[in-house]
Amino acid sequence: MHPEVFGISILWLFLYGYLIVASIDFGAGFYSYYCKLKKKDHITNGLIHRYLSPVWEVTNVFLIFFMVGLIGFFPDTAYYYGTALLIPGSLALVLLVIRGSFYAFSRYGARESSLYMFLYGSTGLLIPASLSTVLTISQGGFIEEQNGLIVFKAKELLLNPYSWSVVLLAIVSVLFISASFLTYYARKAQDQPAERVLRGFALSWSVPTILASIFVFLSLRQHSPWHFESIVELAWMFGASLFFFSIAVGLLWSKAAYGCAFLCVMCQFGFAFYGYGASHLPYILYPYITIQDSVTNPQMLDALILAFLAGLMLLLPSLYLLVRLFLFNARYVKGSGS
Amino acid sequence: MEWDTFMLSRLLTSMTLGFHIIFATIGVGVPLLICLAEWWGIRKNDPHYILLARRWARGFVITVAIGVVTGTCIGLQLSLLWPSFMQIAGQVIGLPLFLETFAFFFEAIFLGIYLYTWDRFKNPWIHWSFSIPVVIGSAGSAFFITTVNAFMNTPTGFTLENGMITAIEPWKAMFNPATPTKVLHVLASAYLTSAFILGSIAGFQLLKGRRHVYYRKALTFTMFFCLLFGILTAVIGDFSGKFLAEYQPEKLAAAEWHFHTERNADLILGGYLTEENEVRGAIRIPYALSLLAYGNPTAEVKGLHDFQRELWPPLFIHYLFDLMVGIGIYLIIVPIVYFYFLMKKNRMPNGIYRFIIAGGPLAMLAIEAGWIFTEAGRQPWILRGYMKTAHGVTTASNVGEMLFLFSLLYGVLAVTCIGVLLRLYRNNTAEAEIIRRGIG
């Protein structure tokens, strides 16, 4: 494997990790708010917060990891994206800041505040929407180099059907991933009322997820024919994604094996995400940055890969410990431990 | 001063960093004190110290959250506001930035575990052991990120030819000449500042008339570490002075308003500068600058006139340098006086508490002053000797609006943070918790 392919695969893995853990978090925020409006919050919120409390900070790190790694492996991205994304990037930051800090405040009484719950719920949908536009921009057409200056065409982005289809997909995916995980978690906690509510959410967001995906494919065909063609070549990956989706929905429907159902959801998004990423290559930003011509120099690449492997040896056991102590600890999940 | 994109970008970066370092300093220092208090409590079988660790940890969650989110801000703003700089420097500092996220990841995982496993294990040492990775992780991220800043001050480990960077040696860039003094000074001063902030909280309770032995233990415990880290910070600060003399003489000269290269150089305290760059109203300590710079009272110290006028750092950094050093000395004297009265075993005068209370905010002020000194003292360079700050700035417009947006955001965060912390401790006083837990 070429080192730059290795580099981008690592980064993609972390972005995928962020996609899953952050979706659970973002969706949970939205459901908390929704349930509060419907006066059902007493059913679900204890469960949601028992899960989120120890992991929210870890969620954030996945994103930072991706951004820092991208600049380390492909320094040109800093120049193009950095110049173009001042406004959208800053807005996304503000949303992340509100959510992250208010999450910590919430542990000390802010939970009763409607304003807080509103911010918590709405940022849960706005953040994925704003982050997903970076993927749209990477398709090309929204950043242009004119006389040596980088110009970001915000208006075209806002008026483009493809960019809206991606936003839509991001939001419904978040809600689907989150609900399917929380359903599984509720069963582990033997919390039947919460399980009923969350299973309903999962099932009702499954169909929009697929519809939004189809919509993305159709608009991508219009927007980036080059990308659509390479997607067709990797059609099996998207087929696999659909296959896992149907199994997940089947399991949720028949109220069986929610753990498996969530694994299938992870596979569904894993295949789709890797299929999307692989078909996007060699471009990181069409047509300005490809993985070959922007890669950092070989010594740095070696050092980064070394650092990555060493870091992973530290991370994996730690993450395992975290999961063992909270996610798969029966006493903690049910709310009786600590 | 012109309010162009360059100036606004500098302001926004300073504001984010200035806000972040408050929480970053607490984030590095407080875990160590929590870890030490719990260790001492378990060792001495004294539940008061364990409660101390527990109550500190509760407030720490709030500050760490703001540290995380503002850290994310600065991480992204580097690319958003200084894209040309990141394109060049990113190739060389990718490694420490990457390692920093690992340290941060490690810390985040174990902080979650530590905070949510109080009372979960029968053996108290198990819970305590989770605090160690938090201490290591927070010191690690301080270490790695400071090497990046050190690199900007003394760039090494690459060659620049016609705007192209070649021959990169990542490890050499990371362990550049500024790294040792900078990292040690950052760590020691963060520990000192955190200890003083926690100490000033205990001092405040005692001044208000709280008499429980818990507060007295808290104060003596923190003052001990204030003294320890105060001396350590001062000693490392002295090394930093010698480092500057050797590698960034223009920064030291600007800090000391030292214009002419000469032997037996005076150290200048306070004072002001006339239009013609004459020093007025200052206290001069003969030989002290030569001593600070080279450990030799007759050594020759380079003056500013040896440098091109347009490469001079701003001369206001003198005030920041004096402020930092002055507060540093104050922070060593106060614990000494405290222990003096403690040994004499008579009643602690209320004045001492007032000095201790002032010490917490002053220590944070010194951190800010020190960082502004070191950053402004590097101007006009963003990469000393290689790239001017003006050449790294974004070409995008709208930085002004973003400056406004983030000012608003940090304002809201600061107010909410203070409000939540006050409510947290007022609604659950230490006395109430001692009774509730039945630890007397």
Coordinates of C-alpha atoms in Angstrom, one line a residue, chain B:
Chain B
M1 CA -2.8 50.8 13.7
E2 CA -4.8 49.6 10.7
W3 CA -7.9 47.4 11.1
D4 CA -7.2 45.2 8.2
T5 CA -7.6 41.4 7.9
F6 CA -4.1 41.0 9.3
M7 CA -4.7 43.0 12.5
L8 CA -8.2 41.4 13.0
S9 CA -6.7 37.9 12.5
R10 CA -4.1 38.6 15.1
L11 CA -6.7 39.9 17.5
L12 CA -9.0 36.9 17.0
T13 CA -6.1 34.5 17.5
S14 CA -4.9 36.3 20.6
M15 CA -8.4 36.4 22.0
T16 CA -8.9 32.7 21.5
L17 CA -5.5 31.8 22.9
G18 CA -5.9 34.2 25.8
F19 CA -9.2 32.7 26.7
H20 CA -8.0 29.1 26.1
I21 CA -4.9 29.3 28.2
I22 CA -6.9 30.1 31.3
F23 CA -8.6 26.8 31.0
A24 CA -5.6 25.0 29.6
T25 CA -3.5 26.0 32.6
I26 CA -6.2 24.7 35.0
G27 CA -6.5 21.6 32.8
V28 CA -2.8 20.8 33.1
G29 CA -2.4 21.7 36.8
V30 CA -5.5 20.7 38.6
P31 CA -5.4 16.9 37.7
L32 CA -2.0 16.7 39.4
L33 CA -3.4 18.3 42.6
I34 CA -6.5 16.1 42.5
C35 CA -4.2 13.1 42.1
L36 CA -1.9 14.1 44.9
A37 CA -4.8 14.9 47.3
E38 CA -6.5 11.6 46.7
W39 CA -3.2 9.8 47.1
W40 CA -2.4 11.6 50.4
G41 CA -6.0 10.9 51.6
I42 CA -5.7 7.2 51.0
R43 CA -2.2 7.0 52.4
K44 CA -3.0 8.8 55.6
N45 CA -6.5 7.3 55.7
D46 CA -7.9 10.8 55.9
P47 CA -11.3 11.2 54.2
H48 CA -10.9 15.0 54.2
Y49 CA -8.3 14.9 51.5
I50 CA -10.3 12.4 49.4
L51 CA -13.3 14.8 49.7
L52 CA -11.0 17.6 48.6
A53 CA -10.0 15.7 45.5
R54 CA -13.6 14.8 44.8
R55 CA -14.8 18.4 45.1
W56 CA -12.0 19.7 43.0
A57 CA -12.8 17.1 40.4
R58 CA -16.4 18.2 40.2
G59 CA -15.5 21.8 39.4
F60 CA -12.7 20.6 37.1
V61 CA -15.3 19.0 34.8
I62 CA -16.7 22.4 34.0
T63 CA -13.3 24.0 33.2
V64 CA -12.1 21.1 31.3
A65 CA -15.2 21.3 29.0
I66 CA -14.4 24.9 28.1
G67 CA -10.7 23.9 27.7
V68 CA -11.7 21.3 25.2
V69 CA -14.0 23.4 23.1
T70 CA -11.7 26.5 23.1
G71 CA -8.8 24.2 22.2
T72 CA -10.8 22.9 19.3
C73 CA -11.3 26.5 18.3
I74 CA -7.7 27.4 18.2
G75 CA -6.9 24.2 16.5
L76 CA -9.2 25.1 13.6
Q77 CA -8.5 28.8 13.6
L78 CA -4.8 28.1 12.9
S79 CA -5.9 26.9 9.5
L80 CA -8.7 29.3 9.0
L81 CA -6.8 32.4 9.8
W82 CA -3.2 31.5 8.9
P83 CA -3.6 29.0 6.0
S84 CA -0.3 29.9 4.3
F85 CA 1.6 29.5 7.5
M86 CA -0.1 26.1 8.1
Q87 CA 0.7 25.0 4.6
I88 CA 4.4 25.6 5.2
A89 CA 4.7 24.8 8.9
G90 CA 2.2 22.0 8.8
Q91 CA 4.7 19.9 7.0
V92 CA 7.2 20.2 9.9
I93 CA 4.9 20.4 13.0
G94 CA 2.5 17.7 11.9
L95 CA 4.1 15.2 14.2
P96 CA 3.8 17.0 17.5
L97 CA 0.3 18.2 16.6
F98 CA -0.7 14.6 15.9
L99 CA 0.9 13.3 19.1
E100 CA -0.9 16.0 21.1
T101 CA -4.2 14.6 20.0
F102 CA -3.1 11.2 21.2
A103 CA -2.2 12.6 24.6
F104 CA -5.5 14.4 24.6
F105 CA -7.4 11.2 23.6
F106 CA -5.7 9.3 26.4
E107 CA -6.6 12.0 28.9
A108 CA -10.2 12.2 27.8
I109 CA -10.8 8.5 28.1
F110 CA -9.4 8.3 31.6
L111 CA -10.9 11.5 32.8
G112 CA -14.3 10.0 31.9
I113 CA -13.4 6.8 33.8
Y114 CA -12.0 8.7 36.8
L115 CA -15.0 11.0 37.2
Y116 CA -17.6 8.2 36.9
T117 CA -16.0 5.5 39.1
W118 CA -15.9 7.2 42.5
D119 CA -17.2 4.6 45.0
R120 CA -17.2 1.9 42.4
F121 CA -14.2 -0.1 43.7
K122 CA -13.6 -1.6 47.1
N123 CA -9.9 -0.9 46.8
P124 CA -9.5 2.9 46.8
W125 CA -6.1 2.6 45.0
I126 CA -7.9 1.4 41.8
H127 CA -9.9 4.5 41.5
W128 CA -6.9 6.6 42.3
S129 CA -4.8 4.9 39.6
F130 CA -7.2 6.2 37.0
S131 CA -6.0 9.7 37.8
I132 CA -2.4 9.0 36.7
P133 CA -3.2 8.6 33.0
V134 CA -5.1 11.9 33.3
V135 CA -2.0 13.7 34.8
I136 CA 0.2 12.1 32.2
G137 CA -2.1 12.9 29.3
S138 CA -2.6 16.5 30.3
A139 CA 1.1 17.0 30.8
G140 CA 1.7 15.2 27.5
S141 CA -0.5 17.5 25.5
A142 CA 1.0 20.5 27.2
F143 CA 4.4 19.1 26.2
F144 CA 3.6 18.4 22.6
I145 CA 1.7 21.7 21.9
T146 CA 4.5 23.7 23.6
T147 CA 7.1 22.1 21.2
V148 CA 5.0 23.5 18.4
N149 CA 5.2 27.0 19.9
A150 CA 8.9 26.4 20.6
F151 CA 9.4 25.5 17.0
M152 CA 7.9 28.8 15.9
N153 CA 10.4 30.6 18.1
T154 CA 13.5 28.6 17.0
P155 CA 12.7 26.8 13.8
T156 CA 15.0 23.9 13.1
G157 CA 14.9 20.6 11.3
F158 CA 14.2 21.7 7.8
T159 CA 15.6 23.7 4.9
L160 CA 13.7 26.4 3.1
E161 CA 14.5 27.0 -0.6
N162 CA 12.4 29.3 -2.7
G163 CA 9.4 28.8 -0.5
M164 CA 9.7 25.0 -0.7
I165 CA 10.5 23.1 2.5
T166 CA 12.9 20.2 2.1
A167 CA 15.0 17.9 4.2
I168 CA 12.5 17.7 7.1
E169 CA 13.7 16.1 10.3
P170 CA 10.5 15.8 12.4
W171 CA 12.2 14.8 15.7
K172 CA 14.7 17.6 15.4
A173 CA 12.0 20.1 14.7
M174 CA 10.1 18.9 17.8
F175 CA 13.2 19.0 20.1
N176 CA 14.3 22.4 18.9
P177 CA 16.5 24.6 21.2
A178 CA 13.5 26.3 22.8
T179 CA 11.7 23.1 23.7
P180 CA 13.3 22.2 27.1
T181 CA 13.0 25.6 28.8
K182 CA 9.6 26.4 27.3
V183 CA 8.0 23.0 28.2
L184 CA 9.4 23.0 31.7
H185 CA 8.3 26.6 32.3
V186 CA 4.8 25.9 31.0
L187 CA 4.4 22.9 33.2
A188 CA 5.8 24.3 36.4
S189 CA 3.9 27.5 36.0
A190 CA 0.6 25.7 35.3
Y191 CA 1.1 23.6 38.4
L192 CA 1.9 26.7 40.4
T193 CA -1.1 28.6 39.1
S194 CA -3.5 25.8 39.7
A195 CA -2.3 25.2 43.2
F196 CA -2.6 28.9 43.9
I197 CA -6.2 29.1 42.5
L198 CA -7.2 26.1 44.7
G199 CA -5.4 27.7 47.6
S200 CA -7.1 31.0 47.2
I201 CA -10.5 29.2 47.3
A202 CA -9.6 27.6 50.7
G203 CA -8.2 31.0 51.8
F204 CA -11.5 32.7 50.9
Q205 CA -13.5 30.2 53.0
L206 CA -11.2 30.7 56.0
L207 CA -11.4 34.5 55.7
K208 CA -15.2 34.2 55.6
G209 CA -14.9 32.5 59.0
R210 CA -15.4 28.9 58.1
R211 CA -13.6 27.0 60.8
H212 CA -13.7 23.4 59.8
V213 CA -10.4 21.6 59.8
Y214 CA -11.1 20.6 56.2
Y215 CA -10.3 24.1 54.9
R216 CA -7.1 24.4 56.9
K217 CA -5.9 21.1 55.5
A218 CA -6.8 22.3 52.0
L219 CA -4.9 25.5 52.5
T220 CA -1.7 24.0 53.9
F221 CA -1.8 21.3 51.3
T222 CA -2.0 23.8 48.4
M223 CA 0.4 26.2 49.9
F224 CA 3.0 23.5 50.1
F225 CA 2.8 22.9 46.4
C226 CA 2.7 26.6 45.7
L227 CA 6.0 27.0 47.4
L228 CA 7.5 23.9 45.6
F229 CA 6.3 24.9 42.1
G230 CA 7.0 28.6 42.8
I231 CA 10.6 27.9 43.3
L232 CA 10.7 25.5 40.4
T233 CA 9.1 28.0 38.1
A234 CA 11.6 30.7 39.1
V235 CA 14.6 28.5 38.6
I236 CA 13.4 27.4 35.1
G237 CA 12.5 31.0 34.4
D238 CA 16.2 31.8 34.9
F239 CA 17.1 29.1 32.4
S240 CA 14.6 30.7 30.0
G241 CA 16.4 34.0 30.3
K242 CA 19.7 32.4 29.4
F243 CA 18.0 30.6 26.5
L244 CA 16.7 34.0 25.2
A245 CA 20.2 35.6 25.4
E246 CA 21.6 32.8 23.3
Y247 CA 18.8 32.2 20.7
Q248 CA 16.5 35.2 20.7
P249 CA 18.6 38.1 21.9
E250 CA 16.3 40.7 20.3
K251 CA 13.4 39.5 22.5
L252 CA 15.5 39.8 25.7
A253 CA 16.8 43.1 24.6
A254 CA 13.3 44.4 24.0
A255 CA 12.1 43.1 27.3
E256 CA 14.8 44.9 29.1
W257 CA 15.0 48.0 26.9
H258 CA 18.6 47.2 26.4
F259 CA 19.6 49.3 23.3
H260 CA 23.4 49.3 23.3
T261 CA 25.4 46.1 23.3
E262 CA 27.6 46.3 26.5
R263 CA 29.3 44.4 29.3
N264 CA 28.1 44.7 32.9
A265 CA 24.5 45.2 31.7
D266 CA 21.8 46.6 34.1
L267 CA 18.5 44.9 34.7
I268 CA 15.7 47.5 34.4
L269 CA 12.7 47.3 36.7
G270 CA 9.5 49.3 35.9
G271 CA 9.9 52.8 34.3
Y272 CA 8.6 54.1 31.0
L273 CA 10.1 55.0 27.6
T274 CA 10.2 58.5 26.1
E275 CA 9.6 59.1 22.4
E276 CA 13.3 59.0 21.9
N277 CA 13.5 55.6 23.5
E278 CA 15.1 56.9 26.7
V279 CA 14.3 55.0 29.8
R280 CA 12.8 57.1 32.7
G281 CA 11.8 56.4 36.2
A282 CA 13.2 52.8 36.3
I283 CA 15.1 51.0 39.0
R284 CA 18.4 49.8 37.6
I285 CA 20.1 46.8 39.1
P286 CA 23.8 46.8 38.0
Y287 CA 25.2 43.6 36.4
A288 CA 21.9 41.8 36.9
L289 CA 21.0 41.5 33.2
S290 CA 24.5 40.0 32.3
L291 CA 24.0 37.7 35.2
L292 CA 20.5 36.7 34.1
A293 CA 21.6 36.2 30.5
Y294 CA 24.9 34.4 30.9
G295 CA 25.4 33.7 34.6
N296 CA 28.3 36.1 34.6
P297 CA 28.0 39.8 35.8
T298 CA 30.5 41.1 33.3
A299 CA 29.3 39.3 30.2
E300 CA 28.4 41.2 27.1
V301 CA 24.7 41.5 26.3
K302 CA 23.5 42.3 22.8
G303 CA 21.5 45.5 22.4
L304 CA 18.6 46.3 20.1
H305 CA 20.7 48.6 17.9
D306 CA 22.5 45.5 16.7
F307 CA 19.3 44.5 14.9
Q308 CA 17.5 46.0 11.9
R309 CA 14.9 48.5 13.1
E310 CA 12.0 46.7 11.3
L311 CA 12.9 43.4 13.1
W312 CA 12.5 44.8 16.6
P313 CA 9.8 43.3 18.7
P314 CA 7.4 45.8 20.2
L315 CA 8.9 47.6 23.2
F316 CA 5.8 47.3 25.4
I317 CA 6.8 43.7 26.2
H318 CA 9.0 45.1 29.0
Y319 CA 5.9 45.8 31.1
L320 CA 4.7 42.2 30.6
F321 CA 8.0 40.8 31.5
D322 CA 8.2 42.8 34.7
L323 CA 4.6 41.9 35.6
M324 CA 5.3 38.2 35.1
V325 CA 8.5 38.2 37.1
G326 CA 7.0 40.5 39.8
I327 CA 4.0 38.2 40.3
G328 CA 6.3 35.2 40.3
I329 CA 8.2 36.6 43.2
Y330 CA 5.0 37.4 45.1
L331 CA 3.8 33.9 44.6
I332 CA 6.9 32.5 46.3
I333 CA 6.9 35.0 49.2
V334 CA 3.2 34.4 50.2
P335 CA 3.5 30.7 50.9
I336 CA 6.7 31.3 52.9
V337 CA 4.9 33.9 55.1
Y338 CA 2.0 31.5 55.5
F339 CA 4.3 28.7 56.7
Y340 CA 6.1 31.1 59.0
F341 CA 2.9 31.9 60.8
L342 CA 1.8 28.2 60.7
M343 CA 5.1 27.2 62.5
K344 CA 4.7 29.9 65.1
K345 CA 1.4 28.3 65.9
N346 CA -0.4 31.5 66.8
R347 CA -3.5 32.7 65.1
M348 CA -3.2 33.2 61.4
P349 CA -3.6 36.9 60.6
N350 CA -6.5 37.7 58.2
G351 CA -4.1 39.7 56.1
I352 CA -2.4 36.4 55.0
Y353 CA -5.7 35.1 53.7
R354 CA -6.1 38.2 51.7
F355 CA -2.7 37.9 50.1
I356 CA -3.4 34.2 49.3
I357 CA -6.8 35.0 47.8
A358 CA -5.1 37.7 45.5
G359 CA -2.5 35.1 44.5
G360 CA -4.8 32.9 42.5
P361 CA -6.0 35.6 40.0
L362 CA -2.5 37.1 40.0
A363 CA -1.0 33.8 39.0
M364 CA -3.4 33.6 36.1
L365 CA -2.5 37.2 35.2
A366 CA 1.2 36.2 35.2
I367 CA 0.4 33.3 32.8
E368 CA -1.3 35.7 30.4
A369 CA 1.4 38.3 30.7
G370 CA 4.1 35.6 30.1
W371 CA 2.4 34.3 27.0
I372 CA 1.8 37.8 25.6
F373 CA 5.4 38.6 26.3
T374 CA 6.6 35.5 24.5
E375 CA 4.3 35.8 21.5
A376 CA 4.5 39.6 21.0
G377 CA 8.3 39.3 21.6
R378 CA 8.6 37.1 18.5
Q379 CA 7.0 39.7 16.2
P380 CA 7.3 40.5 13.4
W381 CA 8.0 36.8 12.8
I382 CA 5.6 33.9 12.8
L383 CA 8.4 31.6 12.1
R384 CA 11.4 33.4 13.5
G385 CA 13.9 34.0 10.7
Y386 CA 11.8 32.4 8.0
M387 CA 8.3 33.8 7.7
K388 CA 6.8 37.1 8.7
T389 CA 3.4 37.0 10.5
A390 CA 1.9 39.2 7.7
H391 CA 2.7 36.6 5.1
G392 CA 0.8 33.8 6.9
V393 CA -2.5 35.5 7.2
T394 CA -5.6 34.5 5.3
T395 CA -6.8 36.3 2.2
A396 CA -10.5 35.8 3.1
S397 CA -12.5 38.7 4.2
N398 CA -15.1 38.7 7.1
V399 CA -12.5 38.2 9.8
G400 CA -14.1 41.2 11.6
E401 CA -17.5 39.5 11.8
M402 CA -15.8 36.3 13.1
L403 CA -14.0 38.4 15.7
F404 CA -17.3 39.7 16.9
L405 CA -19.0 36.3 16.9
F406 CA -16.2 34.7 19.0
S407 CA -16.1 37.6 21.4
L408 CA -19.7 37.1 22.1
L409 CA -19.3 33.4 22.4
Y410 CA -16.4 33.6 24.9
G411 CA -18.3 36.2 26.9
V412 CA -21.3 33.9 27.2
L413 CA -19.0 31.0 28.1
A414 CA -17.2 33.0 30.8
V415 CA -20.4 34.2 32.5
T416 CA -22.0 30.8 32.4
C417 CA -18.9 29.1 33.7
I418 CA -18.6 31.4 36.7
G419 CA -22.3 31.1 37.3
V420 CA -22.4 27.3 37.2
L421 CA -19.3 27.0 39.4
L422 CA -20.6 29.3 42.0
R423 CA -24.0 27.5 42.1
L424 CA -22.3 24.1 42.2
Y425 CA -20.3 24.9 45.4
R426 CA -23.0 27.1 47.1
N427 CA -25.7 24.4 46.7
N428 CA -23.4 21.8 48.3
T429 CA -21.0 23.2 50.9
A430 CA -18.1 21.1 52.1
E431 CA -19.6 21.0 55.6
A432 CA -22.9 19.7 54.3
E433 CA -21.1 17.0 52.3
I434 CA -18.9 16.1 55.3
I435 CA -22.0 15.5 57.3
R436 CA -23.8 13.6 54.5
R437 CA -20.9 11.3 54.0
G438 CA -20.4 10.9 57.8
I439 CA -16.7 11.7 57.8
G440 CA -16.8 14.2 60.6

